[in-house]
PDB file of C-alpha atoms in Angstrom:
ATOM      1  CA  MET R  17      69.850  -7.947 -20.764  1.00  0.00           C
ATOM      2  CA  MET R  18      67.035 -10.670 -20.990  1.00  0.00           C
ATOM      3  CA  GLY R  19      67.577 -12.523 -23.716  1.00  0.00           C
ATOM      4  CA  ALA R  20      71.325 -11.736 -25.356  1.00  0.00           C
ATOM      5  CA  ALA R  21      74.087 -14.372 -25.253  1.00  0.00           C
ATOM      6  CA  LEU R  22      77.276 -14.980 -26.903  1.00  0.00           C
ATOM      7  CA  ARG R  23      77.482 -15.298 -30.209  1.00  0.00           C
ATOM      8  CA  LYS R  24      80.465 -17.375 -31.813  1.00  0.00           C
ATOM      9  CA  GLU R  25      81.531 -14.752 -35.209  1.00  0.00           C
ATOM     10  CA  VAL R  26      82.352 -16.510 -38.735  1.00  0.00           C
ATOM     11  CA  LYS R  27      84.374 -14.700 -41.228  1.00  0.00           C
ATOM     12  CA  LEU R  28      83.949 -16.882 -44.385  1.00  0.00           C
ATOM     13  CA  LEU R  29      85.625 -16.579 -47.238  1.00  0.00           C
ATOM     14  CA  VAL R  30      84.128 -18.197 -50.443  1.00  0.00           C
ATOM     15  CA  ILE R  31      86.698 -18.559 -53.011  1.00  0.00           C
ATOM     16  CA  ASP R  32      84.705 -19.638 -56.282  1.00  0.00           C
ATOM     17  CA  ASP R  33      84.341 -18.757 -59.343  1.00  0.00           C
ATOM     18  CA  HIS R  34      80.101 -19.173 -59.442  1.00  0.00           C
ATOM     19  CA  ALA R  35      78.470 -16.678 -57.092  1.00  0.00           C
ATOM     20  CA  ASP R  36      75.324 -19.105 -57.686  1.00  0.00           C
ATOM     21  CA  HIS R  37      76.212 -21.276 -54.953  1.00  0.00           C
ATOM     22  CA  PHE R  38      77.532 -18.509 -52.765  1.00  0.00           C
ATOM     23  CA  GLU R  39      74.175 -16.421 -52.394  1.00  0.00           C
ATOM     24  CA  HIS R  40      72.499 -19.848 -50.967  1.00  0.00           C
ATOM     25  CA  ILE R  41      75.125 -19.726 -48.722  1.00  0.00           C
ATOM     26  CA  LYS R  42      74.790 -15.810 -47.701  1.00  0.00           C
ATOM     27  CA  ALA R  43      71.050 -16.418 -47.630  1.00  0.00           C
ATOM     28  CA  HIS R  44      71.365 -19.402 -45.137  1.00  0.00           C
ATOM     29  CA  ALA R  45      74.121 -17.981 -42.953  1.00  0.00           C
ATOM     30  CA  GLU R  46      71.923 -14.965 -42.135  1.00  0.00           C
ATOM     31  CA  MET R  47      69.599 -17.071 -41.061  1.00  0.00           C
ATOM     32  CA  TYR R  48      71.569 -18.512 -38.161  1.00  0.00           C
ATOM     33  CA  SER R  49      71.626 -15.123 -35.902  1.00  0.00           C
ATOM     34  CA  SER R  50      71.234 -16.161 -32.932  1.00  0.00           C
ATOM     35  CA  GLN R  51      73.564 -19.059 -32.864  1.00  0.00           C
ATOM     36  CA  PHE R  52      76.447 -17.012 -34.458  1.00  0.00           C
ATOM     37  CA  SER R  53      77.101 -14.554 -36.793  1.00  0.00           C
ATOM     38  CA  VAL R  54      78.614 -15.221 -40.185  1.00  0.00           C
ATOM     39  CA  GLU R  55      80.176 -12.748 -42.288  1.00  0.00           C
ATOM     40  CA  CYS R  56      80.449 -13.795 -45.895  1.00  0.00           C
ATOM     41  CA  LYS R  57      82.724 -12.916 -48.429  1.00  0.00           C
ATOM     42  CA  LEU R  58      83.201 -14.211 -52.120  1.00  0.00           C
ATOM     43  CA  LEU R  59      86.151 -14.065 -54.739  1.00  0.00           C
ATOM     44  CA  GLY R  60      85.897 -14.319 -57.764  1.00  0.00           C
ATOM     45  CA  ASP R  61      89.273 -16.253 -58.252  1.00  0.00           C
ATOM     46  CA  THR R  62      92.657 -16.778 -56.363  1.00  0.00           C
ATOM     47  CA  GLU R  63      94.824 -13.808 -57.840  1.00  0.00           C
ATOM     48  CA  ASP R  64      93.892 -11.845 -54.412  1.00  0.00           C
ATOM     49  CA  ALA R  65      93.122 -14.845 -52.321  1.00  0.00           C
ATOM     50  CA  LYS R  66      96.260 -13.977 -50.029  1.00  0.00           C
ATOM     51  CA  ALA R  67      96.113 -11.358 -50.320  1.00  0.00           C
ATOM     52  CA  THR R  68      92.485 -10.931 -48.608  1.00  0.00           C
ATOM     53  CA  VAL R  69      93.108 -13.845 -45.938  1.00  0.00           C
ATOM     54  CA  GLU R  70      95.752 -11.085 -44.558  1.00  0.00           C
ATOM     55  CA  SER R  71      94.189  -7.872 -44.481  1.00  0.00           C
ATOM     56  CA  TRP R  72      90.429  -9.799 -43.707  1.00  0.00           C
ATOM     57  CA  GLN R  73      91.811 -12.508 -41.820  1.00  0.00           C
ATOM     58  CA  PRO R  74      88.902 -14.798 -42.640  1.00  0.00           C
ATOM     59  CA  THR R  75      88.211 -17.841 -39.339  1.00  0.00           C
ATOM     60  CA  VAL R  76      87.530 -20.012 -42.017  1.00  0.00           C
ATOM     61  CA  VAL R  77      87.667 -20.669 -45.991  1.00  0.00           C
ATOM     62  CA  LEU R  78      85.614 -22.704 -48.590  1.00  0.00           C
ATOM     63  CA  VAL R  79      87.834 -23.121 -51.895  1.00  0.00           C
ATOM     64  CA  ASP R  80      85.534 -24.272 -54.853  1.00  0.00           C
ATOM     65  CA  THR R  81      88.333 -27.257 -55.639  1.00  0.00           C
ATOM     66  CA  HIS R  82      87.609 -26.631 -59.596  1.00  0.00           C
ATOM     67  CA  VAL R  83      88.274 -22.492 -59.515  1.00  0.00           C
ATOM     68  CA  ILE R  84      91.571 -22.946 -60.668  1.00  0.00           C
ATOM     69  CA  THR R  85      93.910 -26.172 -61.325  1.00  0.00           C
ATOM     70  CA  GLU R  86      96.453 -25.223 -58.433  1.00  0.00           C
ATOM     71  CA  ALA R  87      93.420 -25.409 -56.235  1.00  0.00           C
ATOM     72  CA  LEU R  88      95.503 -28.249 -54.031  1.00  0.00           C
ATOM     73  CA  ASP R  89      98.259 -25.993 -53.955  1.00  0.00           C
ATOM     74  CA  LEU R  90      96.141 -22.887 -52.921  1.00  0.00           C
ATOM     75  CA  ILE R  91      94.411 -25.361 -50.307  1.00  0.00           C
ATOM     76  CA  GLU R  92      97.963 -26.032 -48.902  1.00  0.00           C
ATOM     77  CA  CYS R  93      99.298 -22.536 -48.838  1.00  0.00           C
ATOM     78  CA  LEU R  94      95.632 -21.056 -47.429  1.00  0.00           C
ATOM     79  CA  ALA R  95      95.622 -23.720 -44.585  1.00  0.00           C
ATOM     80  CA  GLN R  96      99.232 -22.429 -43.131  1.00  0.00           C
ATOM     81  CA  MET R  97      98.406 -18.341 -42.923  1.00  0.00           C
ATOM     82  CA  GLY R  98      96.349 -19.827 -40.254  1.00  0.00           C
ATOM     83  CA  PRO R  99      92.256 -19.814 -41.191  1.00  0.00           C
ATOM     84  CA  THR R 100      90.485 -23.662 -41.898  1.00  0.00           C
ATOM     85  CA  VAL R 101      90.020 -24.256 -45.171  1.00  0.00           C
ATOM     86  CA  VAL R 102      87.242 -26.203 -46.131  1.00  0.00           C
ATOM     87  CA  ALA R 103      87.201 -27.652 -49.937  1.00  0.00           C
ATOM     88  CA  MET R 104      84.258 -28.312 -52.131  1.00  0.00           C
ATOM     89  CA  SER R 105      83.396 -28.979 -55.589  1.00  0.00           C
ATOM     90  CA  GLU R 106      80.510 -29.753 -58.003  1.00  0.00           C
ATOM     91  CA  VAL R 107      80.110 -33.341 -57.247  1.00  0.00           C
ATOM     92  CA  ARG R 108      81.252 -35.640 -54.446  1.00  0.00           C
ATOM     93  CA  ILE R 109      84.329 -37.158 -55.018  1.00  0.00           C
ATOM     94  CA  PRO R 110      85.413 -39.384 -52.497  1.00  0.00           C
ATOM     95  CA  GLU R 111      89.233 -39.147 -53.909  1.00  0.00           C
ATOM     96  CA  LEU R 112      89.533 -35.295 -53.983  1.00  0.00           C
ATOM     97  CA  ALA R 113      88.174 -35.759 -49.841  1.00  0.00           C
ATOM     98  CA  LYS R 114      91.007 -37.344 -48.861  1.00  0.00           C
ATOM     99  CA  THR R 115      93.460 -35.173 -51.392  1.00  0.00           C
ATOM    100  CA  CYS R 116      92.127 -32.070 -50.327  1.00  0.00           C
ATOM    101  CA  GLN R 117      92.488 -33.080 -46.466  1.00  0.00           C
ATOM    102  CA  ALA R 118      96.308 -34.145 -47.203  1.00  0.00           C
ATOM    103  CA  TYR R 119      96.480 -31.212 -48.378  1.00  0.00           C
ATOM    104  CA  GLY R 120      95.202 -29.200 -45.065  1.00  0.00           C
ATOM    105  CA  ALA R 121      91.415 -29.160 -45.502  1.00  0.00           C
ATOM    106  CA  VAL R 122      89.876 -29.556 -42.869  1.00  0.00           C
ATOM    107  CA  GLY R 123      86.218 -30.930 -44.522  1.00  0.00           C
ATOM    108  CA  TYR R 124      85.161 -31.472 -47.931  1.00  0.00           C
ATOM    109  CA  PHE R 125      81.390 -30.861 -49.327  1.00  0.00           C
ATOM    110  CA  ALA R 126      79.793 -30.950 -52.676  1.00  0.00           C
ATOM    111  CA  LYS R 127      77.828 -27.793 -54.032  1.00  0.00           C
ATOM    112  CA  SER R 128      74.033 -28.338 -53.428  1.00  0.00           C
ATOM    113  CA  ASN R 129      71.289 -25.806 -53.535  1.00  0.00           C
ATOM    114  CA  ASN R 130      69.222 -28.092 -50.841  1.00  0.00           C
ATOM    115  CA  PRO R 131      68.118 -25.907 -48.339  1.00  0.00           C
ATOM    116  CA  ASP R 132      69.254 -29.079 -46.179  1.00  0.00           C
ATOM    117  CA  GLU R 133      72.875 -29.398 -46.988  1.00  0.00           C
ATOM    118  CA  VAL R 134      73.631 -25.730 -47.385  1.00  0.00           C
ATOM    119  CA  GLU R 135      72.494 -25.521 -43.468  1.00  0.00           C
ATOM    120  CA  ASN R 136      74.716 -28.165 -42.804  1.00  0.00           C
ATOM    121  CA  LEU R 137      77.478 -27.074 -44.607  1.00  0.00           C
ATOM    122  CA  ILE R 138      77.161 -23.548 -43.037  1.00  0.00           C
ATOM    123  CA  SER R 139      77.093 -25.173 -39.312  1.00  0.00           C
ATOM    124  CA  TYR R 140      79.491 -27.273 -39.947  1.00  0.00           C
ATOM    125  CA  VAL R 141      81.581 -23.676 -41.060  1.00  0.00           C
ATOM    126  CA  ALA R 142      80.167 -22.553 -37.995  1.00  0.00           C
ATOM    127  CA  SER R 143      81.680 -25.509 -35.882  1.00  0.00           C
ATOM    128  CA  VAL R 144      85.453 -25.632 -37.140  1.00  0.00           C
ATOM    129  CA  ALA R 145      85.513 -21.276 -37.376  1.00  0.00           C
ATOM    130  CA  ALA R 146      88.505 -20.332 -34.345  1.00  0.00           C
ATOM    131  CA  THR R 147      86.580 -20.184 -31.045  1.00  0.00           C
ATOM    132  CA  ASP R 148      87.732 -16.979 -29.842  1.00  0.00           C
ATOM    133  CA  VAL R 149      85.617 -14.167 -31.261  1.00  0.00           C
ATOM    134  CA  VAL R 150      81.994 -13.572 -30.419  1.00  0.00           C
ATOM    135  CA  SER R 151      79.888 -11.173 -29.733  1.00  0.00           C
ATOM    136  CA  HIS R 152      76.828  -9.608 -27.663  1.00  0.00           C
TER     137      HIS R 152
END
């Protein structure tokens, strides 16, 4: 079929108690339909995080480090469950980036509504997602 190509499928679970940033991520993710397919899901708290990872099997989990006081334990637990984990926070804190990586996060981003920065985040998420699932 002319123009048809395999696209990387990304299942992105965002754990964040503020939906605004998620809406920006989701809107930008939809723009990448020719490069990869990003299916997004938001959890407003961590109560169902483990069950959602087990049942939905996301390829990447984006965790707001300020969603709960036990964010580092959550990052570690989710990383051990299998999906790639990326941490984020309201402002960039270099020490937090190193700490999150020590707990299993592969990356760290500051939240932003800047379209270029959201685009960079989506590109990064797609680059670190598992590569074994593709579609036409």
